[in-house]
Tab-separated table of C-alpha atoms and ligand atoms in Angstrom:
chain	number	residue	atom	x	y	z
K	246	MET	CA	0.074	0.143	-0.329
K	247	THR	CA	3.121	2.384	0.786
K	248	ASP	CA	5.743	1.203	-1.245
K	249	ASN	CA	5.231	3.122	-4.135
K	250	ILE	CA	5.304	6.610	-1.933
K	251	THR	CA	8.352	8.705	-1.984
K	252	LYS	CA	9.267	11.317	0.559
K	253	GLN	CA	9.625	14.881	-1.181
K	254	ALA	CA	10.103	18.423	0.233
K	255	GLU	CA	9.795	19.196	3.767
K	256	LEU	CA	6.116	20.910	4.529
K	257	TYR	CA	6.118	21.499	8.028
K	258	ALA	CA	8.092	20.580	11.293
K	259	GLY	CA	6.033	20.391	14.414
K	260	LYS	CA	7.493	19.540	17.771
K	261	VAL	CA	8.036	16.196	17.730
K	262	LYS	CA	7.427	15.350	14.163
K	263	THR	CA	8.083	16.412	10.768
K	264	ILE	CA	5.841	16.373	7.953
K	265	PHE	CA	6.985	15.804	4.158
K	266	GLU	CA	4.931	15.856	1.092
K	267	THR	CA	5.177	12.972	-1.426
K	268	ASN	CA	4.640	11.973	-4.801
K	269	ASP	CA	1.005	11.537	-4.023
K	270	PRO	CA	-1.094	14.578	-3.154
K	271	ASP	CA	-3.152	12.792	-1.104
K	272	ARG	CA	-0.515	11.420	1.211
K	273	VAL	CA	2.305	12.675	3.477
K	274	MET	CA	5.421	11.181	5.074
K	275	VAL	CA	5.539	11.558	8.976
K	276	LEU	CA	9.009	11.492	10.842
K	277	PHE	CA	8.885	10.962	14.389
K	278	ARG	CA	11.634	12.375	16.065
K	279	ASP	CA	13.382	11.804	18.979
K	280	ASP	CA	12.523	15.320	20.391
K	281	THR	CA	10.104	15.150	23.756
K	282	THR	CA	8.610	18.147	24.735
K	283	ALA	CA	6.314	19.571	27.560
K	284	PHE	CA	4.888	22.580	28.949
K	285	ASP	CA	4.023	23.727	25.076
K	286	GLY	CA	7.279	23.426	24.007
K	287	GLU	CA	9.185	25.037	26.877
K	288	LYS	CA	10.737	21.730	27.949
K	289	VAL	CA	12.689	19.850	25.199
K	290	GLU	CA	15.001	16.916	24.987
K	291	ALA	CA	15.983	14.436	22.434
K	292	LEU	CA	15.382	10.803	23.940
K	293	PRO	CA	17.128	7.760	22.176
K	294	ARG	CA	14.262	5.413	20.425
K	295	LYS	CA	11.691	7.662	21.381
K	296	GLY	CA	10.844	8.543	17.563
K	297	LEU	CA	10.581	4.809	16.458
K	298	LEU	CA	8.519	4.097	19.681
K	299	ASN	CA	5.937	6.517	19.084
K	300	ASN	CA	5.620	5.512	15.467
K	301	GLN	CA	5.263	1.805	15.742
K	302	ILE	CA	2.848	2.432	18.858
K	303	ASN	CA	0.990	4.878	16.830
K	304	GLY	CA	0.556	2.813	14.010
K	305	PHE	CA	-0.407	-0.492	16.296
K	306	VAL	CA	-3.026	1.611	17.829
K	307	MET	CA	-4.247	3.291	14.591
K	308	GLN	CA	-4.611	-0.257	12.909
K	309	LYS	CA	-6.568	-1.691	16.067
K	310	LEU	CA	-8.742	1.698	15.613
K	311	GLU	CA	-9.177	1.290	12.089
K	312	GLU	CA	-10.254	-2.493	12.581
K	313	ALA	CA	-12.834	-1.644	14.739
K	314	GLY	CA	-14.480	1.086	12.546
K	315	VAL	CA	-12.574	4.647	13.496
K	316	PRO	CA	-11.181	6.152	10.526
K	317	THR	CA	-7.627	7.469	10.939
K	318	HIS	CA	-4.823	8.713	8.690
K	319	PHE	CA	-2.413	5.894	9.294
K	320	GLU	CA	-1.529	4.203	6.074
K	321	GLY	CA	1.154	2.022	7.073
K	322	PHE	CA	5.221	2.144	8.142
K	323	ALA	CA	7.570	3.290	5.553
K	324	SER	CA	10.645	3.059	8.052
K	325	PRO	CA	11.320	2.565	12.029
K	326	ASN	CA	10.541	6.190	12.639
K	327	GLU	CA	8.386	6.977	9.545
K	328	ALA	CA	4.985	6.430	8.351
K	329	VAL	CA	2.496	7.170	5.373
K	330	MET	CA	-0.524	8.986	6.314
K	331	LYS	CA	-3.053	10.796	4.664
K	332	ARG	CA	-2.863	14.460	4.112
K	333	LEU	CA	-5.454	16.157	6.215
K	334	ASP	CA	-6.635	19.590	6.441
K	335	MET	CA	-6.217	19.507	10.434
K	336	ILE	CA	-9.023	20.787	12.932
K	337	PRO	CA	-7.420	22.930	15.412
K	338	VAL	CA	-9.464	21.328	18.347
K	339	GLU	CA	-7.557	19.031	20.900
K	340	CYS	CA	-10.138	16.249	21.978
K	341	VAL	CA	-9.349	15.348	25.595
K	342	ILE	CA	-11.208	12.089	27.493
K	343	ARG	CA	-10.944	11.214	30.946
K	344	ASN	CA	-11.497	7.869	32.582
K	345	VAL	CA	-9.479	8.977	36.062
K	346	ALA	CA	-9.107	12.237	37.313
K	347	ALA	CA	-5.312	13.812	36.587
K	348	GLY	CA	-3.197	16.622	35.551
K	349	GLY	CA	-4.794	19.334	34.288
K	350	MET	CA	-8.320	18.801	35.349
K	351	SER	CA	-7.062	17.765	38.898
K	352	ARG	CA	-5.105	20.864	39.386
K	353	ARG	CA	-8.148	23.088	37.653
K	354	LEU	CA	-10.710	21.634	39.707
K	355	GLY	CA	-9.203	20.325	42.708
K	356	ILE	CA	-10.118	16.794	42.364
K	357	GLU	CA	-7.604	14.249	43.905
K	358	GLU	CA	-5.548	12.627	41.269
K	359	GLY	CA	-6.299	9.017	40.705
K	360	LYS	CA	-10.152	9.101	41.620
K	361	PRO	CA	-11.864	7.203	39.005
K	362	LEU	CA	-14.679	8.887	37.540
K	363	PRO	CA	-18.137	7.094	37.269
K	364	GLU	CA	-18.227	8.150	33.394
K	365	PRO	CA	-15.594	9.522	31.359
K	366	ILE	CA	-15.370	13.346	30.839
K	367	MET	CA	-14.797	15.370	27.615
K	368	GLU	CA	-12.990	18.542	27.319
K	369	PHE	CA	-11.876	20.580	24.371
K	370	PHE	CA	-8.585	22.746	24.116
K	371	LEU	CA	-7.742	25.095	21.263
K	372	LYS	CA	-4.494	24.000	19.576
K	373	ASP	CA	-2.147	27.038	20.001
K	374	ASP	CA	1.098	26.803	21.835
K	375	PRO	CA	1.590	30.655	21.984
K	376	LEU	CA	-1.707	30.514	24.047
K	377	HIS	CA	-0.876	27.472	25.996
K	378	ASP	CA	-3.616	25.457	24.819
K	379	PRO	CA	-6.604	27.358	26.281
K	380	MET	CA	-9.473	25.130	27.566
K	381	ILE	CA	-12.728	25.748	25.200
K	382	ASN	CA	-16.224	24.579	25.567
K	383	GLU	CA	-18.668	24.119	22.022
K	384	SER	CA	-19.744	27.395	22.153
K	385	HIS	CA	-16.433	28.790	21.068
K	386	ILE	CA	-15.956	26.276	18.696
K	387	HIS	CA	-19.246	26.805	16.828
K	388	VAL	CA	-19.165	30.720	17.049
K	389	PHE	CA	-15.637	30.965	15.988
K	390	GLY	CA	-15.843	28.386	13.360
K	391	TRP	CA	-13.189	26.166	14.185
K	392	ALA	CA	-14.922	23.165	13.388
K	393	SER	CA	-18.903	22.651	12.033
K	394	ASP	CA	-21.728	21.180	14.381
K	395	ALA	CA	-21.465	18.154	12.218
K	396	GLU	CA	-17.683	17.751	12.431
K	397	MET	CA	-18.225	18.379	16.324
K	398	GLU	CA	-20.570	15.490	16.428
K	399	THR	CA	-18.595	13.452	14.495
K	400	MET	CA	-15.279	14.231	16.552
K	401	LYS	CA	-17.278	13.476	20.041
K	402	ALA	CA	-18.863	10.191	18.715
K	403	LEU	CA	-15.199	9.181	17.716
K	404	THR	CA	-13.518	10.155	20.502
K	405	ILE	CA	-16.210	8.097	23.007
K	406	LYS	CA	-15.790	5.095	20.409
K	407	THR	CA	-12.014	5.141	20.503
K	408	ASN	CA	-12.317	4.937	24.292
K	409	ALA	CA	-14.743	2.269	24.307
K	410	ILE	CA	-11.955	0.478	22.000
K	411	LEU	CA	-8.579	1.519	23.683
K	412	PHE	CA	-9.770	1.202	27.427
K	413	PRO	CA	-10.078	-2.389	27.093
K	414	LEU	CA	-6.811	-2.907	24.820
K	415	PHE	CA	-4.969	-1.385	27.553
K	416	ASP	CA	-6.697	-2.953	30.460
K	417	ALA	CA	-5.727	-6.277	28.790
K	418	ALA	CA	-2.178	-5.341	28.843
K	419	GLY	CA	-2.323	-4.706	32.458
K	420	ILE	CA	-2.602	-0.842	32.119
K	421	THR	CA	-5.196	2.019	33.119
K	422	LEU	CA	-5.555	4.406	30.375
K	423	VAL	CA	-6.387	7.320	32.351
K	424	ASP	CA	-6.720	10.055	29.691
K	425	PHE	CA	-5.770	11.209	26.057
K	426	LYS	CA	-6.222	13.593	23.636
K	427	LEU	CA	-7.143	13.296	19.882
K	428	GLU	CA	-6.685	15.613	16.944
K	429	PHE	CA	-9.045	15.328	14.029
K	430	GLY	CA	-8.746	16.575	10.699
K	431	ARG	CA	-10.791	16.795	7.062
K	432	PHE	CA	-10.068	14.378	4.206
K	433	HIS	CA	-12.146	14.819	1.309
K	434	GLY	CA	-14.841	16.137	3.443
K	435	GLN	CA	-14.734	13.299	6.120
K	436	VAL	CA	-13.621	13.670	9.423
K	437	VAL	CA	-10.561	11.343	10.237
K	438	LEU	CA	-8.380	10.642	13.258
K	439	GLY	CA	-5.117	12.392	12.636
K	440	ASP	CA	-1.869	13.216	14.769
K	441	GLU	CA	-0.863	10.417	16.744
K	442	PHE	CA	-1.774	8.120	19.618
K	443	SER	CA	1.422	7.279	21.937
K	444	PRO	CA	2.480	7.819	25.260
K	445	ASP	CA	3.039	11.226	24.782
K	446	GLY	CA	-0.617	12.304	24.573
K	447	CYS	CA	-2.262	9.945	27.038
K	448	ARG	CA	-1.610	8.637	30.783
K	449	LEU	CA	-0.987	5.023	31.153
K	450	TRP	CA	-0.708	3.864	34.740
K	451	ASP	CA	-0.025	0.092	36.193
K	452	LYS	CA	-3.026	-1.248	37.089
K	453	THR	CA	-1.591	-2.509	40.198
K	454	THR	CA	1.376	-0.473	41.001
K	455	GLN	CA	0.061	2.686	39.429
K	456	LYS	CA	3.390	3.277	38.038
K	457	LYS	CA	3.209	5.994	35.322
K	458	LEU	CA	4.124	4.592	31.700
K	459	ASP	CA	3.517	7.877	29.800
K	460	LYS	CA	5.040	11.484	29.314
K	461	ASP	CA	4.275	12.245	32.776
K	462	ARG	CA	7.620	10.506	33.572
K	463	PHE	CA	9.467	13.336	31.536
K	464	ARG	CA	7.400	16.219	32.591
K	465	ARG	CA	7.669	15.261	36.202
K	466	ASP	CA	11.296	14.630	35.770
K	467	LEU	CA	10.638	10.890	37.081
K	468	GLY	CA	13.044	9.186	34.869
K	469	GLN	CA	12.959	5.931	32.748
K	470	VAL	CA	10.922	7.579	29.990
K	471	ILE	CA	12.221	5.260	27.111
K	472	GLU	CA	11.903	2.295	29.337
K	473	ALA	CA	8.563	3.068	29.892
K	474	TYR	CA	7.548	3.564	26.343
K	475	ASP	CA	9.200	0.126	25.638
K	476	GLU	CA	7.192	-1.384	28.176
K	477	VAL	CA	4.144	-0.317	26.812
K	478	ALA	CA	5.097	-1.626	23.404
K	479	GLN	CA	6.023	-4.894	24.787
K	480	ARG	CA	2.713	-5.039	26.981
K	481	LEU	CA	0.744	-4.121	23.909
K	482	GLY	CA	2.269	-6.965	21.866
K	483	VAL	CA	3.552	-4.490	19.570
K	484	GLU	CA	6.478	-6.149	17.386
K	485	LEU	CA	9.324	-3.617	17.301
K	486	PHE	CA	11.566	-3.334	14.088
K	487	GLU	CA	14.769	-1.312	15.143
K	488	ALA	CA	16.832	1.168	12.794
Q	605	TMP	P1	-3.872	17.398	30.716
Q	605	TMP	O1	-4.224	16.828	32.009
Q	605	TMP	O2	-2.827	18.170	30.879
Q	605	TMP	O3	-5.371	18.543	30.736
Q	605	TMP	O4	-4.191	16.620	29.550
Q	605	TMP	C1	-4.988	15.444	29.278
Q	605	TMP	C2	-4.555	14.531	28.177
Q	605	TMP	O5	-4.337	14.805	27.202
Q	605	TMP	C3	-3.030	13.863	28.710
Q	605	TMP	O6	-3.085	12.655	28.733
Q	605	TMP	C4	-2.118	14.537	27.990
Q	605	TMP	C5	-2.775	15.003	26.800
Q	605	TMP	N1	-2.670	16.395	26.217
Q	605	TMP	C6	-1.792	16.557	25.440
Q	605	TMP	O7	-1.185	15.677	24.906
Q	605	TMP	N2	-1.146	17.510	24.816
Q	605	TMP	C7	-2.195	19.054	24.784
Q	605	TMP	O8	-1.906	20.131	24.504
Q	605	TMP	C8	-3.280	18.503	25.807
Q	605	TMP	C9	-4.163	19.851	26.135
Q	605	TMP	C10	-3.385	17.380	26.389
Q	606	LIG	N1	1.936	18.279	24.188
Q	606	LIG	C1	2.194	19.405	24.906
Q	606	LIG	C2	3.371	20.064	24.752
Q	606	LIG	O1	4.260	19.128	24.179
Q	606	LIG	C3	1.468	19.700	26.280
Q	606	LIG	C4	2.274	18.676	27.313
Q	606	LIG	O2	2.178	17.554	26.739
Q	606	LIG	O3	2.697	19.276	28.223
Q	606	LIG	O4	4.169	20.815	24.830
């Protein structure tokens, strides 16, 4: 499927991924770099193997989602740290869903970290680093036109569906899926899951020890970041191919 796709000019370098045009106007090549950032890019470090781990965890998860009926941009791997994706017109809204209280919500509302929620909570953030990704609601999204009402309904439904697919997938690997962030884009008018699903954009806690297996190890200087990402890959059954 991706054999005849060749990498061309660089389109855009994000904080941790670089996007290249390809010979197909509808496809891009995404390079997952080793750069790791937190606090909207204020803290940056290159952690060896992070790019290949996130590329391959992302591909594994996106394939599971696609099989279960969530349309994604993932097309196939091109190398250990590169993949071919559909070229999307990105919607600047980050969709967060939470199963357990943690992070920003705990801080904002004074809810103890680790408190299980009786049902998932959804939140939206504007993707804007200089503004530090402010929290927004559906009224902001509607009035400022960041997504149409129909796109919003699809994004909400796909976020809930993704949670329903991934919570049991991680649970079977002995991991609690505490929360995660998704980004969507438009592909020929269809809303499709974009960006990445990796330990950079979710919270993963060991079910019995509560050990953090995600980017909070980097944000909070807990050490052993790559060891934790490797453990996630291994527990999910991702068959890693190395450089
Ligand atoms: P928060 O607790 O910082 O609000 O984040 C909730 C989850 O969403 C957490 O797993 C991290 C992820 N997230 C990002 O990866 N990037 C973002 O810009 C935001 C707002 C959240
Ligand atoms: N993903 C954002 C960043 O890299 C926010 C965070 O993870 O803290 O800055």
